[in-house]
Structures are given as structure tokens and as C-alpha cells.
Short mmCIF file of C-alpha atoms in Angstrom, two decimals:
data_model
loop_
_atom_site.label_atom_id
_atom_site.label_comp_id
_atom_site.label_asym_id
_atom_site.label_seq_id
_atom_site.Cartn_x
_atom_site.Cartn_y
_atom_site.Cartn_z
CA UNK A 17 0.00 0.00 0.00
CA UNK A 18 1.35 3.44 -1.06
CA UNK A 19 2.11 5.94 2.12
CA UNK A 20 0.88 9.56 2.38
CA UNK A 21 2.74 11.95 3.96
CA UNK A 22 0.58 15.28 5.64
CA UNK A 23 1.55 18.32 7.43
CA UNK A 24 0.82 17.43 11.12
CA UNK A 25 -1.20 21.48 11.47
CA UNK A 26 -2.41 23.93 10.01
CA UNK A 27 -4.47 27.07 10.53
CA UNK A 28 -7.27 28.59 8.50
CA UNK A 29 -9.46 31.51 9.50
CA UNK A 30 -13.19 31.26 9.34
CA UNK A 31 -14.77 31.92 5.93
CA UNK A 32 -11.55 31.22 4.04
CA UNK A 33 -10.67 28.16 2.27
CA UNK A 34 -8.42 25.59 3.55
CA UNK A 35 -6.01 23.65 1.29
CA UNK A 36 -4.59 20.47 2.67
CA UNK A 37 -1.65 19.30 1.19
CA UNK A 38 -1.21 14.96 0.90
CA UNK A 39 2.18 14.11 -1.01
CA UNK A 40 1.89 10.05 -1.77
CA UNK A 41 4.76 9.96 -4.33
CA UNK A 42 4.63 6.15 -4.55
CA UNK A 43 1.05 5.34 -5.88
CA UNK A 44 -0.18 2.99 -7.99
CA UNK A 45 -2.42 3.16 -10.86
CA UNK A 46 -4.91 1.37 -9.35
CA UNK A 47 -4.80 3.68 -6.00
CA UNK A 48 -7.63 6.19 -4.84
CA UNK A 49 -6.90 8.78 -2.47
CA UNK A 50 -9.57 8.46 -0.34
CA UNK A 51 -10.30 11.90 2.53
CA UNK A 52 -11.37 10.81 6.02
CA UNK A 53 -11.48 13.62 9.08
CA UNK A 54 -12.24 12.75 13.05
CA UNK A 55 -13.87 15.54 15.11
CA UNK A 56 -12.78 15.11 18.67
CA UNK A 57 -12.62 11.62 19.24
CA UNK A 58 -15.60 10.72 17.02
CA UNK A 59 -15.39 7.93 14.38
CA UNK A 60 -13.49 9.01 11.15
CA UNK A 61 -16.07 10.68 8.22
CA UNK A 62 -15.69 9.68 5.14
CA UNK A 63 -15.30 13.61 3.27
CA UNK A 64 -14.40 12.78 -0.46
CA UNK A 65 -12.33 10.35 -3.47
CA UNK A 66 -10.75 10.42 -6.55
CA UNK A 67 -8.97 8.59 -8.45
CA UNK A 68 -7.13 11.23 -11.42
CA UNK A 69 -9.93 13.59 -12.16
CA UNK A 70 -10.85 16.59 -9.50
CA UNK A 71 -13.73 15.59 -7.62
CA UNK A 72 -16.14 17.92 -6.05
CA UNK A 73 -19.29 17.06 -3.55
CA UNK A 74 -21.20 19.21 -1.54
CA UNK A 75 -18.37 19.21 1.46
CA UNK A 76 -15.47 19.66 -0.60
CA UNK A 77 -13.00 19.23 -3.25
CA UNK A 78 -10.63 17.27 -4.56
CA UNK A 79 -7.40 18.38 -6.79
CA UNK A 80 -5.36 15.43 -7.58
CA UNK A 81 -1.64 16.59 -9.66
CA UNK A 82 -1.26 14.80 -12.98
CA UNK A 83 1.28 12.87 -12.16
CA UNK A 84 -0.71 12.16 -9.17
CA UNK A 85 1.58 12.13 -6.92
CA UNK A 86 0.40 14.37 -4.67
CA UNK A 87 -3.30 16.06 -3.85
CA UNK A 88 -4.85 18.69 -2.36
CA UNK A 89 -8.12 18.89 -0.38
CA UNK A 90 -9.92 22.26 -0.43
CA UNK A 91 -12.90 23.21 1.89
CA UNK A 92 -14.06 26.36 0.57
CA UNK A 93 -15.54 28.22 2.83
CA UNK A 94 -13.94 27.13 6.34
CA UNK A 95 -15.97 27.12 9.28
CA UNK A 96 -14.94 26.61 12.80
CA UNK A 97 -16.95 22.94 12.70
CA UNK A 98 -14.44 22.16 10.18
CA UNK A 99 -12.10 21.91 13.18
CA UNK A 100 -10.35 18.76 12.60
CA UNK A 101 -7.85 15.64 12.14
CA UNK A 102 -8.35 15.55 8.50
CA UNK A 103 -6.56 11.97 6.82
CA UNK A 104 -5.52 11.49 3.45
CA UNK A 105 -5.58 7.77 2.61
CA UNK A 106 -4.47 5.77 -0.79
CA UNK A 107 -6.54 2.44 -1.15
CA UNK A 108 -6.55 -0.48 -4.07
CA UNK A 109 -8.98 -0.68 -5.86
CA UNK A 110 -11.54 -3.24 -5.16
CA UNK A 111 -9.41 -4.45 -2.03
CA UNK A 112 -10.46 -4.29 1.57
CA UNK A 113 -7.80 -2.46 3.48
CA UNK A 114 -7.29 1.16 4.20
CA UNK A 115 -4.44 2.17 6.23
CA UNK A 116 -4.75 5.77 8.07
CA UNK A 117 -1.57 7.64 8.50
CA UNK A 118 -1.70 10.39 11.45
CA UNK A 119 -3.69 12.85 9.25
CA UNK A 120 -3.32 16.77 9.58
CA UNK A 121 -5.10 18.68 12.68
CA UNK A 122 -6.49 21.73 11.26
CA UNK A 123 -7.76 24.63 13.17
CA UNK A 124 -9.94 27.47 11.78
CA UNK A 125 -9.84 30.31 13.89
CA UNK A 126 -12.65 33.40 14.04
CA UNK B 26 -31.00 3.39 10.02
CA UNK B 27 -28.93 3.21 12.62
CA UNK B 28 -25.70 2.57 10.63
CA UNK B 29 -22.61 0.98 12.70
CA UNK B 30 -23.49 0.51 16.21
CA UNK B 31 -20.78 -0.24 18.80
CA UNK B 32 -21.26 -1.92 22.34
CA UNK B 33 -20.48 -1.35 24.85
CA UNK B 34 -19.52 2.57 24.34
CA UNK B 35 -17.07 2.29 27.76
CA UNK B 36 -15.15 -0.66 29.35
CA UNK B 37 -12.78 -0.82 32.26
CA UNK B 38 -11.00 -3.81 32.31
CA UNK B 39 -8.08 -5.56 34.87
CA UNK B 40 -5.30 -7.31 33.31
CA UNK B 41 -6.02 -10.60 32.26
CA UNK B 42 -9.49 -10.32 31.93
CA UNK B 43 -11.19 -10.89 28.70
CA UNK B 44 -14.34 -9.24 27.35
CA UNK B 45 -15.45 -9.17 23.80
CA UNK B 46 -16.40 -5.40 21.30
CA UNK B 47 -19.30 -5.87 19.49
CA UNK B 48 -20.34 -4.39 16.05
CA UNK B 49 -23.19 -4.36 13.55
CA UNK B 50 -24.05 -3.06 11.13
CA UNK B 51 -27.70 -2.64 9.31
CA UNK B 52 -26.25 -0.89 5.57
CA UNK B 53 -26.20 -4.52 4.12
CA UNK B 54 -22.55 -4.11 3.94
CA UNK B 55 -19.88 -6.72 3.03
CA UNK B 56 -17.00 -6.02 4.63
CA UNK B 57 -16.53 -5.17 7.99
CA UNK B 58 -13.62 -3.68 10.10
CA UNK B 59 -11.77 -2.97 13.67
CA UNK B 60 -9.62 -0.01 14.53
CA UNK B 61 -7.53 1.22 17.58
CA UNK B 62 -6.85 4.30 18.21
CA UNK B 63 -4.40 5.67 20.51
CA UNK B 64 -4.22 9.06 22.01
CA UNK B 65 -2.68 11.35 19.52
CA UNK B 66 -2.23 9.22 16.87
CA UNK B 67 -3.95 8.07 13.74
CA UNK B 68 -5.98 4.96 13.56
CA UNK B 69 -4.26 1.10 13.24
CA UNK B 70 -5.97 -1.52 11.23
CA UNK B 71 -6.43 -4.74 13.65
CA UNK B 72 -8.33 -6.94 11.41
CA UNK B 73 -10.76 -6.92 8.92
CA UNK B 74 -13.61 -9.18 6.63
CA UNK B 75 -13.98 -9.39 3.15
CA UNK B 76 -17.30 -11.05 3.72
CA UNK B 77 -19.35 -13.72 5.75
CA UNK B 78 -17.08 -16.28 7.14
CA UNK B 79 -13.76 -14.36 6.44
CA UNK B 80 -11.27 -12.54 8.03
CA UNK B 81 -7.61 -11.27 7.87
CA UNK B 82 -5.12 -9.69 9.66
CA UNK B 83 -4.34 -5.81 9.34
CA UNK B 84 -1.83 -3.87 11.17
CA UNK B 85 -1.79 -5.10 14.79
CA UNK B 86 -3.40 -8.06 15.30
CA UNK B 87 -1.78 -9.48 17.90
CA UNK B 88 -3.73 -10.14 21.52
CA UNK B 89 -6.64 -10.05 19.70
CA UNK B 90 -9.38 -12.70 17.93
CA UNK B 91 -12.39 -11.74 15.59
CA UNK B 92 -15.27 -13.11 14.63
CA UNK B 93 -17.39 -12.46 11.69
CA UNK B 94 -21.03 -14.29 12.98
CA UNK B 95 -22.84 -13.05 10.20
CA UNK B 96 -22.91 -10.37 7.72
CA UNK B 97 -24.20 -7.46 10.12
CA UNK B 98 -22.01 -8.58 13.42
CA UNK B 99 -18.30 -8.65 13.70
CA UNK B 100 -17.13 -9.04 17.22
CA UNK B 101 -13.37 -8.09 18.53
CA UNK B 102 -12.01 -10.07 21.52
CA UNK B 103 -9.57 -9.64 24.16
CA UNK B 104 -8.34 -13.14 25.84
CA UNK B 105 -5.97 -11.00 28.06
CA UNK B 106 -6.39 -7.76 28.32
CA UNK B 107 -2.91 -5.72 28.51
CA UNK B 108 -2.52 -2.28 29.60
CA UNK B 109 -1.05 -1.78 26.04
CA UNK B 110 -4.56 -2.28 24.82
CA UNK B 111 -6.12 0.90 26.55
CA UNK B 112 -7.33 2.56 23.23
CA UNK B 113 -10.43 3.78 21.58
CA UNK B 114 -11.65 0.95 19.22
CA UNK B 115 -13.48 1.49 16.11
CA UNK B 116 -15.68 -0.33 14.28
CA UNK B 117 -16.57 0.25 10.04
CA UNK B 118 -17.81 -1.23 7.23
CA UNK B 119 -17.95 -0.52 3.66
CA UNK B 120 -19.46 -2.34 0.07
CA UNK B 121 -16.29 -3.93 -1.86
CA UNK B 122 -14.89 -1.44 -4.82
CA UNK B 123 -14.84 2.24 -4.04
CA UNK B 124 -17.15 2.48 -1.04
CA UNK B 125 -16.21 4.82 2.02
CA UNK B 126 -15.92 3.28 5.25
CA UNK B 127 -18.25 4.05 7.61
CA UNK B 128 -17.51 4.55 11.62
CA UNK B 129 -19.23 3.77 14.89
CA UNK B 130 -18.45 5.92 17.15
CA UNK B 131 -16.10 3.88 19.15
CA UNK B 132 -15.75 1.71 22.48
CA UNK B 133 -12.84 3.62 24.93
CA UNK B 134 -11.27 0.50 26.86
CA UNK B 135 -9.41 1.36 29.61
CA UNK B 136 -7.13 -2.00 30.93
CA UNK B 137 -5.46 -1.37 34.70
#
């Protein structure tokens, strides 16, 4: 399984967007990058996936580099529920295992 | 729709007691998985099933035994509980393919 490699913080003040960077240089072509984050000490929530195209949904979006070897979440318009440990995740397709690294805690600030 | 339940939601245990984590699930999922988490750190696969009837090992399965029972219950168990295994487990399951993973929201074991 290919490893991801996150910024441990970051900071983003309220109504701006946040950009978390996920570098996972060693991928497959058969790898999604898969975006979990854990509020508190909640279970993990699944956010978004991709697997070479940008994805968008109605939480977020997805920018995933050509050579896809590294992506970038985006939450557009921060808020301070987006307070977070936010995990970036590469997983086989079709295959039953997904390995969390130790994600990136961001805070969004007033 | 209740999604992933977890039981019980707190545990204290001694060393060398045993006690068993139960999960299900009512999505109609196939596979099935257990977590630990320790404080300040990321989660660590113990074990997980495919489907009915199977299981494998993930990241740290050691002190611990599974059981899938049927497609909606996968239980965790702890023959002898070690201090080591004071963590916050987490149950998930998912369809095969792309699926997300979906969480309970966790049993904190505490082992003196």
C-alpha cells in the first residue's frame, strides 16, 4: 500500500478556504486517495475520493496533480466545525484495506 | 438506520481479563472492520472481513481474535487484556470497490 505523507497542522481563519496538502509519491495506478477527518474523538467521516480527475461534492474538493503524486483537499468556505484531524488515505482498488496515517489537525480560527 | 453501532460505548478492564467489542451493522454491507486508536495518533488496522465467514489480519493483530457471525455482526475479543490495549476501538464497514468506510463511534477501553 502506497504511504501519504501530511503536514501534522495547520491554521485557516473562518470563511476562508483551507487547502490540505497529501504528497503520496509512490502510488499505484490502481490507487484512490480516499479523505477521512475525526472531530474530537468521534469515528473518522468519510469527506471525499478520486482517483485522477478533481472531484467535487457538496463538502469539498478534490485536486489530484497529474502525475498524481500528490493532492490537495480544499474546503471552501472554512468554518470553525471544520475543526479537525483531517486523513488522506491511498486504497486499491476493489481491495479491503485502508491504512490511516496520522492525518493533519487543522484549526480554523474566528 | 442506525448505521454501525458499537457496544459497549465504555469498558474498564483488569489485566487478564477478557471481554469481547461488538459491532453491527444494518447498511447490508460486506465487509466489515476494527480499529484502535491511541491518544494522539492516527488509527491502526487490527483486522478486517472481506465477507461472511472471512477474516484477515491488518496492522496489529496481535492479543486479539475476531469473529465475523454473520454479515451485520463482527465481534473483537480480548483473551488477556494488557494495559497496552487501553485505546479507543473502532468499528466500520464498507461495500467492496470504491465504497467509504463508515464509523461507529467507538468503544474507549481502559485495561489497569
Amino acid at each position: 500500500d502506497a504511504k501519504t505523507t501530511q503536514p501534522p497542522s495547520m491554521d485557516c481563519a473562518e470563511g476562508r478556504a483551507a487547502n490540505l496538502p497529501c504528497n503520496h509519491s509512490t502510488i499505484s495506478g490502481n490507487e484512490y486517495v480516499y479523505w477521512y477527518r475525526q472531530i474530537h474523538s468521534q469515528g473518522p467521516q468519510y469527506i471525499i475520493h478520486g482517483l485522477k480527475n478533481n472531484e467535487t461534492n457538496e463538502m469539498a474538493s478534490l485536486i489530484i496533480t497529474e502525475d498524481r503524486k500528490s493532492s490537495t483537499l480544499i474546503l471552501p468556505h472554512a468554518t470553525l466545525r471544520d475543526t479537525a484531524v483531517y486523513y488522506c488515505i491511498v486504497r486499491v482498488f476493489d481491495t479491503d484495506k485502508l491504512i490511516f496515517g496520522t492525518g493533519t489537525r487543522l484549526q480554523v480560527f474566528p | 438506520n442506525a448505521g454501525v453501532t458499537q457496544t459497549p460505548k465504555f469498558q474498564v478492564l483488569k489485566t487478564g481479563q477478557s471481554m469481547t467489542l461488538q459491532c453491527a451493522q444494518d447498511m447490508n454491507h460486506n465487509s466489515m472492520y476494527w480499529y484502535r486508536q491511541d491518544p494522539g495518533m492516527g488509527l491502526r488496522l487490527i483486522y478486517y472481513s472481506a465477507s461472511e465467514g472471512t477474516t484477515d489480519k491488518g496492522e496489529v493483530p496481535n492479543g486479539y481474535n475476531v469473529s465475523r457471525l454473520n454479515k451485520r455482526e463482527f465481534s473483537l475479543r480480548l483473551e488477556s487484556a494488557a494495559p497496552s490495549q487501553t485505546s479507543v476501538y473502532f468499528c466500520a464497514s464498507s461495500d467492496r470497490s470504491r465504497s467509504p468506510l463508515h464509523f461507529g463511534n467507538g468503544t474507549r477501553l481502559t485495561v489497569t
